[in-house]
PDB file of C-alpha atoms and ligand atoms in Angstrom:
ATOM      1  CA  MET P   1       2.984 -14.423  23.927  1.00 83.00           C
ATOM      2  CA  PRO P   2       5.408 -15.830  21.004  1.00 90.00           C
ATOM      3  CA  GLU P   3       5.883 -13.440  18.449  1.00 95.00           C
ATOM      4  CA  LEU P   4       3.822 -15.093  15.739  1.00 98.00           C
ATOM      5  CA  GLU P   5       1.383 -16.942  17.983  1.00 98.00           C
ATOM      6  CA  GLY P   6      -1.336 -18.636  15.733  1.00 97.00           C
ATOM      7  CA  LYS P   7      -0.146 -16.995  12.639  1.00 98.00           C
ATOM      8  CA  ARG P   8      -1.143 -18.985   9.526  1.00 99.00           C
ATOM      9  CA  VAL P   9       1.886 -18.878   7.044  1.00 99.00           C
ATOM     10  CA  PHE P  10       2.856 -20.246   3.593  1.00 99.00           C
ATOM     11  CA  VAL P  11       6.552 -19.956   2.675  1.00 99.00           C
ATOM     12  CA  THR P  12       7.588 -20.740  -1.061  1.00 99.00           C
ATOM     13  CA  GLY P  13      11.018 -22.186  -1.734  1.00 98.00           C
ATOM     14  CA  SER P  14      11.045 -23.314   2.020  1.00 98.00           C
ATOM     15  CA  GLY P  15      12.818 -26.923   1.688  1.00 98.00           C
ATOM     16  CA  ALA P  16      16.271 -25.180   1.833  1.00 98.00           C
ATOM     17  CA  GLY P  17      18.218 -22.017   2.606  1.00 98.00           C
ATOM     18  CA  ILE P  18      16.670 -18.917   3.761  1.00 99.00           C
ATOM     19  CA  GLY P  19      12.908 -20.254   3.415  1.00 99.00           C
ATOM     20  CA  LYS P  20      13.800 -23.257   5.642  1.00 99.00           C
ATOM     21  CA  ALA P  21      15.044 -21.023   8.287  1.00 99.00           C
ATOM     22  CA  ILE P  22      12.080 -18.710   7.997  1.00 99.00           C
ATOM     23  CA  ALA P  23       9.845 -21.974   8.169  1.00 99.00           C
ATOM     24  CA  THR P  24      11.682 -23.013  11.211  1.00 98.00           C
ATOM     25  CA  LEU P  25      12.098 -19.814  13.156  1.00 98.00           C
ATOM     26  CA  PHE P  26       8.307 -18.870  12.436  1.00 98.00           C
ATOM     27  CA  THR P  27       7.380 -22.080  14.006  1.00 98.00           C
ATOM     28  CA  GLN P  28       9.637 -21.835  16.914  1.00 98.00           C
ATOM     29  CA  ARG P  29       7.709 -18.163  17.422  1.00 98.00           C
ATOM     30  CA  GLY P  30       4.166 -19.963  17.590  1.00 98.00           C
ATOM     31  CA  ALA P  31       3.318 -19.840  13.791  1.00 98.00           C
ATOM     32  CA  ARG P  32       1.437 -22.427  12.012  1.00 98.00           C
ATOM     33  CA  VAL P  33       3.407 -23.019   8.774  1.00 99.00           C
ATOM     34  CA  VAL P  34       2.909 -24.766   5.511  1.00 99.00           C
ATOM     35  CA  VAL P  35       6.052 -25.553   3.690  1.00 99.00           C
ATOM     36  CA  SER P  36       6.332 -25.357  -0.218  1.00 99.00           C
ATOM     37  CA  ASP P  37       9.169 -25.967  -2.495  1.00 99.00           C
ATOM     38  CA  ILE P  38       9.843 -27.160  -6.011  1.00 98.00           C
ATOM     39  CA  ASN P  39      11.708 -29.888  -4.641  1.00 98.00           C
ATOM     40  CA  ALA P  40       9.274 -32.190  -2.731  1.00 98.00           C
ATOM     41  CA  ASP P  41      11.766 -34.168  -0.798  1.00 98.00           C
ATOM     42  CA  ALA P  42      13.414 -31.039   0.601  1.00 98.00           C
ATOM     43  CA  ALA P  43       9.973 -29.829   1.520  1.00 98.00           C
ATOM     44  CA  LYS P  44       9.013 -32.653   3.340  1.00 98.00           C
ATOM     45  CA  GLN P  45      12.221 -33.183   5.250  1.00 98.00           C
ATOM     46  CA  THR P  46      11.848 -29.514   6.344  1.00 98.00           C
ATOM     47  CA  ALA P  47       8.181 -30.005   7.278  1.00 98.00           C
ATOM     48  CA  ASP P  48       9.121 -33.276   9.284  1.00 98.00           C
ATOM     49  CA  GLU P  49      12.072 -31.444  11.048  1.00 98.00           C
ATOM     50  CA  ILE P  50       9.982 -28.393  12.365  1.00 98.00           C
ATOM     51  CA  GLY P  51       6.644 -30.129  12.680  1.00 98.00           C
ATOM     52  CA  ALA P  52       4.976 -28.076  10.132  1.00 98.00           C
ATOM     53  CA  VAL P  53       1.285 -28.084   9.546  1.00 98.00           C
ATOM     54  CA  GLY P  54       1.818 -29.648   6.313  1.00 98.00           C
ATOM     55  CA  VAL P  55       3.377 -29.361   2.693  1.00 99.00           C
ATOM     56  CA  ALA P  56       1.836 -27.759  -0.238  1.00 99.00           C
ATOM     57  CA  ASN P  57       4.314 -27.767  -2.983  1.00 98.00           C
ATOM     58  CA  CYS P  58       4.742 -25.726  -6.286  1.00 98.00           C
ATOM     59  CA  ASP P  59       6.914 -24.440  -8.801  1.00 99.00           C
ATOM     60  CA  VAL P  60       6.248 -20.800  -8.741  1.00 99.00           C
ATOM     61  CA  THR P  61       6.705 -20.409 -12.539  1.00 98.00           C
ATOM     62  CA  ASP P  62       3.509 -22.249 -12.847  1.00 98.00           C
ATOM     63  CA  GLU P  63       0.568 -20.366 -12.070  1.00 98.00           C
ATOM     64  CA  ALA P  64      -1.877 -23.165 -11.747  1.00 98.00           C
ATOM     65  CA  GLN P  65       0.451 -24.913  -9.349  1.00 99.00           C
ATOM     66  CA  VAL P  66       0.564 -21.951  -7.412  1.00 99.00           C
ATOM     67  CA  GLN P  67      -2.992 -21.164  -7.177  1.00 98.00           C
ATOM     68  CA  ALA P  68      -3.445 -24.855  -6.168  1.00 99.00           C
ATOM     69  CA  ALA P  69      -0.823 -24.791  -3.586  1.00 99.00           C
ATOM     70  CA  VAL P  70      -2.069 -21.421  -1.883  1.00 99.00           C
ATOM     71  CA  GLN P  71      -5.669 -23.114  -1.785  1.00 98.00           C
ATOM     72  CA  GLN P  72      -4.136 -26.116  -0.244  1.00 98.00           C
ATOM     73  CA  ALA P  73      -2.260 -24.156   2.270  1.00 99.00           C
ATOM     74  CA  VAL P  74      -5.448 -22.034   3.181  1.00 99.00           C
ATOM     75  CA  ASP P  75      -7.403 -25.696   3.694  1.00 98.00           C
ATOM     76  CA  LEU P  76      -4.859 -26.885   5.890  1.00 98.00           C
ATOM     77  CA  LEU P  77      -4.373 -23.646   7.997  1.00 98.00           C
ATOM     78  CA  GLY P  78      -8.033 -22.649   8.068  1.00 98.00           C
ATOM     79  CA  GLY P  79      -7.122 -19.258   6.334  1.00 98.00           C
ATOM     80  CA  LEU P  80      -3.767 -17.407   5.696  1.00 99.00           C
ATOM     81  CA  ASP P  81      -2.280 -14.635   7.685  1.00 99.00           C
ATOM     82  CA  VAL P  82       1.294 -14.454   6.131  1.00 99.00           C
ATOM     83  CA  LEU P  83       2.775 -15.232   2.692  1.00 99.00           C
ATOM     84  CA  VAL P  84       6.390 -15.350   2.341  1.00 99.00           C
ATOM     85  CA  ASN P  85       7.600 -15.149  -1.265  1.00 99.00           C
ATOM     86  CA  ASN P  86      11.039 -16.647  -0.901  1.00 99.00           C
ATOM     87  CA  ALA P  87      11.681 -18.970  -3.832  1.00 99.00           C
ATOM     88  CA  GLY P  88      14.415 -17.302  -6.111  1.00 99.00           C
ATOM     89  CA  ILE P  89      17.204 -18.458  -8.422  1.00 98.00           C
ATOM     90  CA  GLU P  90      20.412 -16.588  -9.284  1.00 98.00           C
ATOM     91  CA  VAL P  91      22.175 -16.546 -12.753  1.00 98.00           C
ATOM     92  CA  SER P  92      25.805 -15.582 -12.791  1.00 97.00           C
ATOM     93  CA  SER P  93      26.589 -14.375 -16.233  1.00 96.00           C
ATOM     94  CA  PRO P  94      27.779 -11.080 -17.843  1.00 96.00           C
ATOM     95  CA  LEU P  95      24.362  -9.298 -18.418  1.00 97.00           C
ATOM     96  CA  LEU P  96      24.746  -9.198 -22.250  1.00 97.00           C
ATOM     97  CA  GLN P  97      25.962 -12.665 -22.798  1.00 97.00           C
ATOM     98  CA  GLN P  98      23.219 -14.139 -21.206  1.00 97.00           C
ATOM     99  CA  SER P  99      20.703 -15.918 -23.059  1.00 98.00           C
ATOM    100  CA  THR P 100      17.208 -14.509 -23.625  1.00 98.00           C
ATOM    101  CA  GLU P 101      15.997 -18.022 -22.410  1.00 98.00           C
ATOM    102  CA  SER P 102      17.871 -17.783 -19.168  1.00 98.00           C
ATOM    103  CA  PHE P 103      16.608 -14.190 -18.645  1.00 98.00           C
ATOM    104  CA  ASP P 104      13.122 -15.239 -19.018  1.00 98.00           C
ATOM    105  CA  LYS P 105      13.515 -18.077 -16.467  1.00 98.00           C
ATOM    106  CA  ILE P 106      14.949 -15.991 -13.756  1.00 98.00           C
ATOM    107  CA  TYR P 107      12.329 -13.367 -14.298  1.00 98.00           C
ATOM    108  CA  ALA P 108       9.569 -16.092 -14.161  1.00 99.00           C
ATOM    109  CA  VAL P 109      10.987 -17.496 -10.825  1.00 99.00           C
ATOM    110  CA  ASN P 110      11.985 -13.916  -9.037  1.00 99.00           C
ATOM    111  CA  VAL P 111       9.223 -11.662 -10.195  1.00 99.00           C
ATOM    112  CA  ARG P 112       6.299 -13.500 -12.032  1.00 98.00           C
ATOM    113  CA  GLY P 113       6.585 -16.074  -9.048  1.00 99.00           C
ATOM    114  CA  PRO P 114       5.727 -13.403  -6.111  1.00 99.00           C
ATOM    115  CA  PHE P 115       3.301 -11.599  -8.699  1.00 99.00           C
ATOM    116  CA  VAL P 116       1.102 -14.843  -8.951  1.00 98.00           C
ATOM    117  CA  ALA P 117       1.443 -16.011  -5.437  1.00 99.00           C
ATOM    118  CA  MET P 118       0.290 -12.572  -4.186  1.00 99.00           C
ATOM    119  CA  LYS P 119      -2.671 -12.711  -6.635  1.00 98.00           C
ATOM    120  CA  ALA P 120      -3.556 -16.301  -5.446  1.00 99.00           C
ATOM    121  CA  ALA P 121      -3.209 -15.317  -1.881  1.00 99.00           C
ATOM    122  CA  ILE P 122      -4.682 -11.871  -1.751  1.00 99.00           C
ATOM    123  CA  SER P 123      -8.364 -12.478  -1.083  1.00 98.00           C
ATOM    124  CA  HIS P 124      -7.470 -14.763   2.154  1.00 99.00           C
ATOM    125  CA  LEU P 125      -4.840 -12.164   3.121  1.00 99.00           C
ATOM    126  CA  ILE P 126      -7.716  -9.377   2.949  1.00 99.00           C
ATOM    127  CA  GLU P 127     -10.002 -11.470   5.156  1.00 98.00           C
ATOM    128  CA  SER P 128      -7.205 -12.081   7.972  1.00 98.00           C
ATOM    129  CA  LYS P 129      -5.962  -8.234   7.317  1.00 98.00           C
ATOM    130  CA  GLY P 130      -2.546 -10.423   6.923  1.00 98.00           C
ATOM    131  CA  ASN P 131       0.671  -9.567   5.345  1.00 99.00           C
ATOM    132  CA  VAL P 132       3.161 -10.385   2.374  1.00 99.00           C
ATOM    133  CA  VAL P 133       6.904 -10.641   3.152  1.00 99.00           C
ATOM    134  CA  ASN P 134       9.108 -10.620  -0.206  1.00 99.00           C
ATOM    135  CA  ILE P 135      12.520 -11.962  -0.163  1.00 99.00           C
ATOM    136  CA  ALA P 136      14.326  -9.480  -2.215  1.00 99.00           C
ATOM    137  CA  SER P 137      17.893  -8.579  -2.139  1.00 98.00           C
ATOM    138  CA  ILE P 138      20.525  -5.895  -1.787  1.00 98.00           C
ATOM    139  CA  ALA P 139      20.848  -6.782  -5.660  1.00 98.00           C
ATOM    140  CA  GLY P 140      17.810  -4.798  -6.080  1.00 98.00           C
ATOM    141  CA  ILE P 141      19.590  -1.664  -4.881  1.00 98.00           C
ATOM    142  CA  GLY P 142      22.693  -1.849  -6.127  1.00 96.00           C
ATOM    143  CA  GLY P 143      24.435  -3.377  -9.360  1.00 95.00           C
ATOM    144  CA  SER P 144      26.789  -6.314  -9.291  1.00 94.00           C
ATOM    145  CA  PRO P 145      28.923  -7.492 -12.060  1.00 93.00           C
ATOM    146  CA  LEU P 146      27.747 -11.247 -13.027  1.00 96.00           C
ATOM    147  CA  LEU P 147      24.192 -10.670 -11.514  1.00 97.00           C
ATOM    148  CA  GLY P 148      22.735  -8.162 -14.061  1.00 98.00           C
ATOM    149  CA  SER P 149      19.431 -10.193 -14.564  1.00 98.00           C
ATOM    150  CA  TYR P 150      19.203 -11.155 -10.768  1.00 98.00           C
ATOM    151  CA  CYS P 151      19.722  -7.544  -9.918  1.00 98.00           C
ATOM    152  CA  ALA P 152      16.993  -6.428 -12.253  1.00 98.00           C
ATOM    153  CA  THR P 153      14.524  -9.177 -10.885  1.00 98.00           C
ATOM    154  CA  LYS P 154      15.232  -8.161  -7.551  1.00 98.00           C
ATOM    155  CA  ALA P 155      14.836  -4.394  -8.117  1.00 98.00           C
ATOM    156  CA  ALA P 156      11.374  -5.290  -9.844  1.00 99.00           C
ATOM    157  CA  LEU P 157      10.201  -7.340  -6.627  1.00 99.00           C
ATOM    158  CA  ILE P 158      11.116  -4.150  -4.368  1.00 99.00           C
ATOM    159  CA  GLN P 159       8.957  -1.986  -6.796  1.00 98.00           C
ATOM    160  CA  MET P 160       6.089  -4.451  -6.730  1.00 98.00           C
ATOM    161  CA  THR P 161       6.294  -4.317  -3.058  1.00 99.00           C
ATOM    162  CA  ARG P 162       5.955  -0.657  -2.905  1.00 98.00           C
ATOM    163  CA  VAL P 163       2.930  -0.722  -5.276  1.00 98.00           C
ATOM    164  CA  ALA P 164       1.103  -3.705  -3.780  1.00 99.00           C
ATOM    165  CA  ALA P 165       1.521  -1.960  -0.330  1.00 99.00           C
ATOM    166  CA  VAL P 166       0.003   1.298  -1.343  1.00 98.00           C
ATOM    167  CA  GLU P 167      -2.681  -0.308  -3.338  1.00 98.00           C
ATOM    168  CA  MET P 168      -3.581  -2.788  -0.385  1.00 98.00           C
ATOM    169  CA  ARG P 169      -3.343  -0.019   2.498  1.00 98.00           C
ATOM    170  CA  PRO P 170      -7.145   0.493   2.407  1.00 98.00           C
ATOM    171  CA  THR P 171      -7.848  -3.140   3.123  1.00 98.00           C
ATOM    172  CA  GLY P 172      -5.233  -3.495   6.035  1.00 98.00           C
ATOM    173  CA  VAL P 173      -2.876  -5.825   4.279  1.00 99.00           C
ATOM    174  CA  ARG P 174       0.736  -5.129   4.677  1.00 99.00           C
ATOM    175  CA  VAL P 175       3.423  -5.988   2.011  1.00 99.00           C
ATOM    176  CA  ASN P 176       7.204  -5.538   2.824  1.00 99.00           C
ATOM    177  CA  ALA P 177      10.340  -7.016   1.286  1.00 99.00           C
ATOM    178  CA  VAL P 178      13.549  -7.801   2.777  1.00 98.00           C
ATOM    179  CA  CYS P 179      16.985  -7.267   1.043  1.00 98.00           C
ATOM    180  CA  PRO P 180      19.770  -9.434   2.365  1.00 98.00           C
ATOM    181  CA  GLY P 181      23.415  -9.193   1.409  1.00 98.00           C
ATOM    182  CA  PHE P 182      25.491 -12.568   0.880  1.00 98.00           C
ATOM    183  CA  ALA P 183      24.023 -15.263   3.362  1.00 98.00           C
ATOM    184  CA  ASP P 184      25.266 -18.704   3.909  1.00 98.00           C
ATOM    185  CA  THR P 185      23.220 -20.903   1.533  1.00 98.00           C
ATOM    186  CA  ALA P 186      23.834 -23.176  -1.607  1.00 98.00           C
ATOM    187  CA  MET P 187      22.821 -20.170  -3.619  1.00 98.00           C
ATOM    188  CA  VAL P 188      25.929 -18.217  -2.550  1.00 98.00           C
ATOM    189  CA  GLU P 189      28.231 -21.453  -2.633  1.00 98.00           C
ATOM    190  CA  ARG P 190      27.245 -21.710  -6.388  1.00 98.00           C
ATOM    191  CA  LEU P 191      28.269 -18.127  -7.038  1.00 97.00           C
ATOM    192  CA  VAL P 192      31.741 -18.237  -5.200  1.00 97.00           C
ATOM    193  CA  PRO P 193      33.790 -19.710  -7.914  1.00 97.00           C
ATOM    194  CA  ASP P 194      32.499 -17.119 -10.330  1.00 95.00           C
ATOM    195  CA  PHE P 195      32.996 -14.114  -8.114  1.00 92.00           C
ATOM    196  CA  GLU P 196      36.569 -15.176  -7.171  1.00 96.00           C
ATOM    197  CA  ALA P 197      37.365 -15.336 -10.814  1.00 95.00           C
ATOM    198  CA  ALA P 198      35.906 -12.171 -11.545  1.00 91.00           C
ATOM    199  CA  THR P 199      37.353 -10.135  -8.989  1.00 91.00           C
ATOM    200  CA  GLN P 200      40.658 -12.311  -8.150  1.00 95.00           C
ATOM    201  CA  VAL P 201      39.911 -11.696  -4.316  1.00 95.00           C
ATOM    202  CA  PRO P 202      38.936 -14.815  -2.201  1.00 97.00           C
ATOM    203  CA  PHE P 203      35.284 -14.709  -1.430  1.00 97.00           C
ATOM    204  CA  GLY P 204      35.850 -14.868   2.233  1.00 97.00           C
ATOM    205  CA  ASP P 205      38.197 -11.845   1.902  1.00 97.00           C
ATOM    206  CA  LEU P 206      35.668  -9.733  -0.055  1.00 95.00           C
ATOM    207  CA  VAL P 207      32.758 -10.652   2.410  1.00 97.00           C
ATOM    208  CA  ALA P 208      35.006  -9.868   5.481  1.00 97.00           C
ATOM    209  CA  MET P 209      35.650  -6.444   3.929  1.00 95.00           C
ATOM    210  CA  LYS P 210      32.385  -5.556   2.751  1.00 95.00           C
ATOM    211  CA  GLN P 211      29.892  -6.922   5.111  1.00 97.00           C
ATOM    212  CA  GLY P 212      32.149  -8.272   8.248  1.00 98.00           C
ATOM    213  CA  ARG P 213      30.784 -11.838   7.870  1.00 98.00           C
ATOM    214  CA  LEU P 214      28.565 -13.867   6.001  1.00 98.00           C
ATOM    215  CA  GLY P 215      24.908 -13.481   6.905  1.00 98.00           C
ATOM    216  CA  THR P 216      23.204 -16.616   8.129  1.00 98.00           C
ATOM    217  CA  PRO P 217      19.693 -17.656   7.072  1.00 98.00           C
ATOM    218  CA  GLU P 218      18.436 -17.055  10.605  1.00 98.00           C
ATOM    219  CA  ASP P 219      19.644 -13.209  10.443  1.00 98.00           C
ATOM    220  CA  ILE P 220      17.115 -12.791   7.663  1.00 98.00           C
ATOM    221  CA  ALA P 221      14.465 -15.108   9.295  1.00 99.00           C
ATOM    222  CA  GLU P 222      14.597 -12.603  12.277  1.00 98.00           C
ATOM    223  CA  VAL P 223      13.638  -9.608  10.360  1.00 98.00           C
ATOM    224  CA  ALA P 224      11.109 -11.469   8.171  1.00 99.00           C
ATOM    225  CA  ALA P 225       9.595 -12.511  11.439  1.00 98.00           C
ATOM    226  CA  PHE P 226       9.280  -8.967  12.813  1.00 98.00           C
ATOM    227  CA  LEU P 227       7.723  -7.819   9.534  1.00 98.00           C
ATOM    228  CA  ALA P 228       5.137 -10.691   9.783  1.00 99.00           C
ATOM    229  CA  SER P 229       4.143  -9.834  13.132  1.00 98.00           C
ATOM    230  CA  ASP P 230       1.976  -7.505  14.536  1.00 98.00           C
ATOM    231  CA  ARG P 231       4.551  -5.521  16.104  1.00 98.00           C
ATOM    232  CA  ALA P 232       5.206  -4.164  12.394  1.00 98.00           C
ATOM    233  CA  SER P 233       1.516  -3.016  12.362  1.00 98.00           C
ATOM    234  CA  TRP P 234       2.750   0.307  10.876  1.00 98.00           C
ATOM    235  CA  VAL P 235       5.258  -0.783   8.603  1.00 98.00           C
ATOM    236  CA  THR P 236       4.375  -1.282   4.962  1.00 99.00           C
ATOM    237  CA  GLY P 237       5.796  -0.973   1.467  1.00 98.00           C
ATOM    238  CA  SER P 238       9.336  -1.051   3.299  1.00 98.00           C
ATOM    239  CA  HIS P 239      12.477  -2.996   2.075  1.00 98.00           C
ATOM    240  CA  TYR P 240      14.761  -3.867   4.919  1.00 98.00           C
ATOM    241  CA  VAL P 241      18.393  -3.953   4.193  1.00 98.00           C
ATOM    242  CA  LEU P 242      20.512  -6.749   6.042  1.00 98.00           C
ATOM    243  CA  ASP P 243      23.826  -6.703   4.869  1.00 98.00           C
ATOM    244  CA  GLY P 244      26.425  -5.989   7.679  1.00 98.00           C
ATOM    245  CA  GLY P 245      26.825  -2.538   6.213  1.00 98.00           C
ATOM    246  CA  LEU P 246      27.789  -3.417   2.610  1.00 97.00           C
ATOM    247  CA  THR P 247      25.441  -0.943   0.921  1.00 97.00           C
ATOM    248  CA  ALA P 248      26.278   1.763   3.420  1.00 97.00           C
ATOM    249  CA  SER P 249      29.890   2.057   2.374  1.00 94.00           C
ATOM    250  CA  LEU P 250      31.561   3.569  -0.500  1.00 90.00           C
ATOM    251  CA  VAL P 251      34.675   1.585   0.206  1.00 85.00           C
TER     252      VAL P 251
HETATM  253  P1  LIG E   1      18.681 -21.693  -2.104  1.00 69.80           P
HETATM  254  O1  LIG E   1      19.675 -21.966  -1.122  1.00 69.80           O
HETATM  255  O2  LIG E   1      18.976 -21.966  -3.561  1.00 69.80           O
HETATM  256  O3  LIG E   1      17.097 -22.078  -1.879  1.00 69.80           O
HETATM  257  C1  LIG E   1      16.036 -21.865  -2.541  1.00 69.80           C
HETATM  258  C2  LIG E   1      15.007 -22.901  -2.310  1.00 69.80           C
HETATM  259  O4  LIG E   1      13.938 -22.644  -3.462  1.00 69.80           O
HETATM  260  C3  LIG E   1      15.569 -24.222  -2.841  1.00 69.80           C
HETATM  261  O5  LIG E   1      14.936 -25.207  -2.188  1.00 69.80           O
HETATM  262  C4  LIG E   1      14.924 -24.553  -4.313  1.00 69.80           C
HETATM  263  O6  LIG E   1      14.863 -25.744  -4.662  1.00 69.80           O
HETATM  264  C5  LIG E   1      13.781 -23.651  -4.224  1.00 69.80           C
HETATM  265  N1  LIG E   1      13.247 -23.259  -5.572  1.00 69.80           N
HETATM  266  C6  LIG E   1      14.027 -22.979  -6.760  1.00 69.80           C
HETATM  267  N2  LIG E   1      13.375 -22.443  -7.848  1.00 69.80           N
HETATM  268  C7  LIG E   1      11.908 -22.747  -7.377  1.00 69.80           C
HETATM  269  C8  LIG E   1      10.776 -22.581  -7.928  1.00 69.80           C
HETATM  270  N3  LIG E   1      10.662 -22.394  -9.238  1.00 69.80           N
HETATM  271  N4  LIG E   1       9.818 -22.874  -7.206  1.00 69.80           N
HETATM  272  C9  LIG E   1       9.687 -23.034  -5.883  1.00 69.80           C
HETATM  273  N5  LIG E   1      10.972 -23.156  -5.303  1.00 69.80           N
HETATM  274  C10 LIG E   1      11.893 -23.274  -5.932  1.00 69.80           C
HETATM  275  O7  LIG E   1      18.585 -20.081  -2.150  1.00 69.80           O
HETATM  276  P2  LIG E   1      18.596 -19.223  -0.672  1.00 69.80           P
HETATM  277  O8  LIG E   1      19.984 -18.592  -0.805  1.00 69.80           O
HETATM  278  O9  LIG E   1      17.805 -19.758   0.366  1.00 69.80           O
HETATM  279  O10 LIG E   1      17.814 -18.047  -1.199  1.00 69.80           O
HETATM  280  C11 LIG E   1      16.177 -17.879  -0.917  1.00 69.80           C
HETATM  281  C12 LIG E   1      15.764 -16.443  -1.651  1.00 69.80           C
HETATM  282  O11 LIG E   1      16.761 -15.277  -0.955  1.00 69.80           O
HETATM  283  C13 LIG E   1      16.057 -16.236  -3.026  1.00 69.80           C
HETATM  284  O12 LIG E   1      14.965 -15.275  -3.212  1.00 69.80           O
HETATM  285  C14 LIG E   1      17.141 -15.247  -3.170  1.00 69.80           C
HETATM  286  O13 LIG E   1      17.087 -14.567  -4.392  1.00 69.80           O
HETATM  287  C15 LIG E   1      17.210 -14.498  -1.767  1.00 69.80           C
HETATM  288  N6  LIG E   1      18.386 -13.954  -1.477  1.00 69.80           N
HETATM  289  C16 LIG E   1      19.457 -14.759  -0.969  1.00 69.80           C
HETATM  290  C17 LIG E   1      20.564 -14.524  -0.786  1.00 69.80           C
HETATM  291  C18 LIG E   1      21.817 -15.252  -0.370  1.00 69.80           C
HETATM  292  O14 LIG E   1      23.053 -14.647   0.102  1.00 69.80           O
HETATM  293  N7  LIG E   1      21.519 -16.553  -0.176  1.00 69.80           N
HETATM  294  C19 LIG E   1      20.873 -13.013  -0.636  1.00 69.80           C
HETATM  295  C20 LIG E   1      19.892 -12.113  -0.954  1.00 69.80           C
HETATM  296  C21 LIG E   1      18.476 -12.730  -1.613  1.00 69.80           C
HETATM  297  P3  LIG E   1      16.016 -26.409  -5.617  1.00 69.80           P
HETATM  298  O15 LIG E   1      17.374 -26.367  -4.641  1.00 69.80           O
HETATM  299  O16 LIG E   1      15.517 -27.907  -5.934  1.00 69.80           O
HETATM  300  O17 LIG E   1      16.254 -25.432  -6.762  1.00 69.80           O
END
């Protein structure tokens, strides 16, 4: 039987990048997926390409939109087994030169977004004994120049994952996180010029030295699929690192 046969899944930010790969792989593994993004055109294109059950868009910074999108997904799917909190943004700036408005924005997307989505979904997940997969980052584990506020948000997401997992354990709901290194998406493309300027090292060389190769969105979708599946029934409160060994190495 396919790994995710019949699972009813809602993925935020799934019009592009890692979210799109998750929506695609989950569908290939038998899940019924509702796509969601701030970019309605991208969401529709993903949904059409993969044969999703439907689209329920939201900007994750808007709690009313998130609540409405989760309810729309529940209506389309007849319930909810898996929430994937994937939508996220980066800010490339020396930490203490970043504007407070920009800090508030990244926090609103990367931390408050998953928080309000979990709140909106939790009663449905309790009913199905479902689970949450939060897309965090190795930036939540180690510091990186230029990514100060991003690191702070991803560390917060890992901590929310832990606490939600423990609090939800009696209900049968599992909550886990995935922590990718650099993967081949538009987000990383946007970061490359600033990283090259700061390190004076070509990004390809940096990636080859630190993580062997750039991750693919599919690398991340594979681990998300495992965590979302019943094979991971004893896995909760965890954060899975996928980084080609970057965080394992001191040199
Ligand atoms: P991406 O290529 O920029 O795609 C993100 C998607 O989310 C885009 O479709 C984007 O729409 C959408 N989005 C942005 N803000 C949103 C909002 N407020 N509400 C709903 N959707 C929103 O990014 P990605 O690289 O796939 O990243 C996906 C997740 O993985 C993020 O949480 C990121 O932090 C995490 N991650 C990525 C990497 C990496 O190397 N790529 C590594 C570690 C963790 P627009 O394009 O219209 O803005």
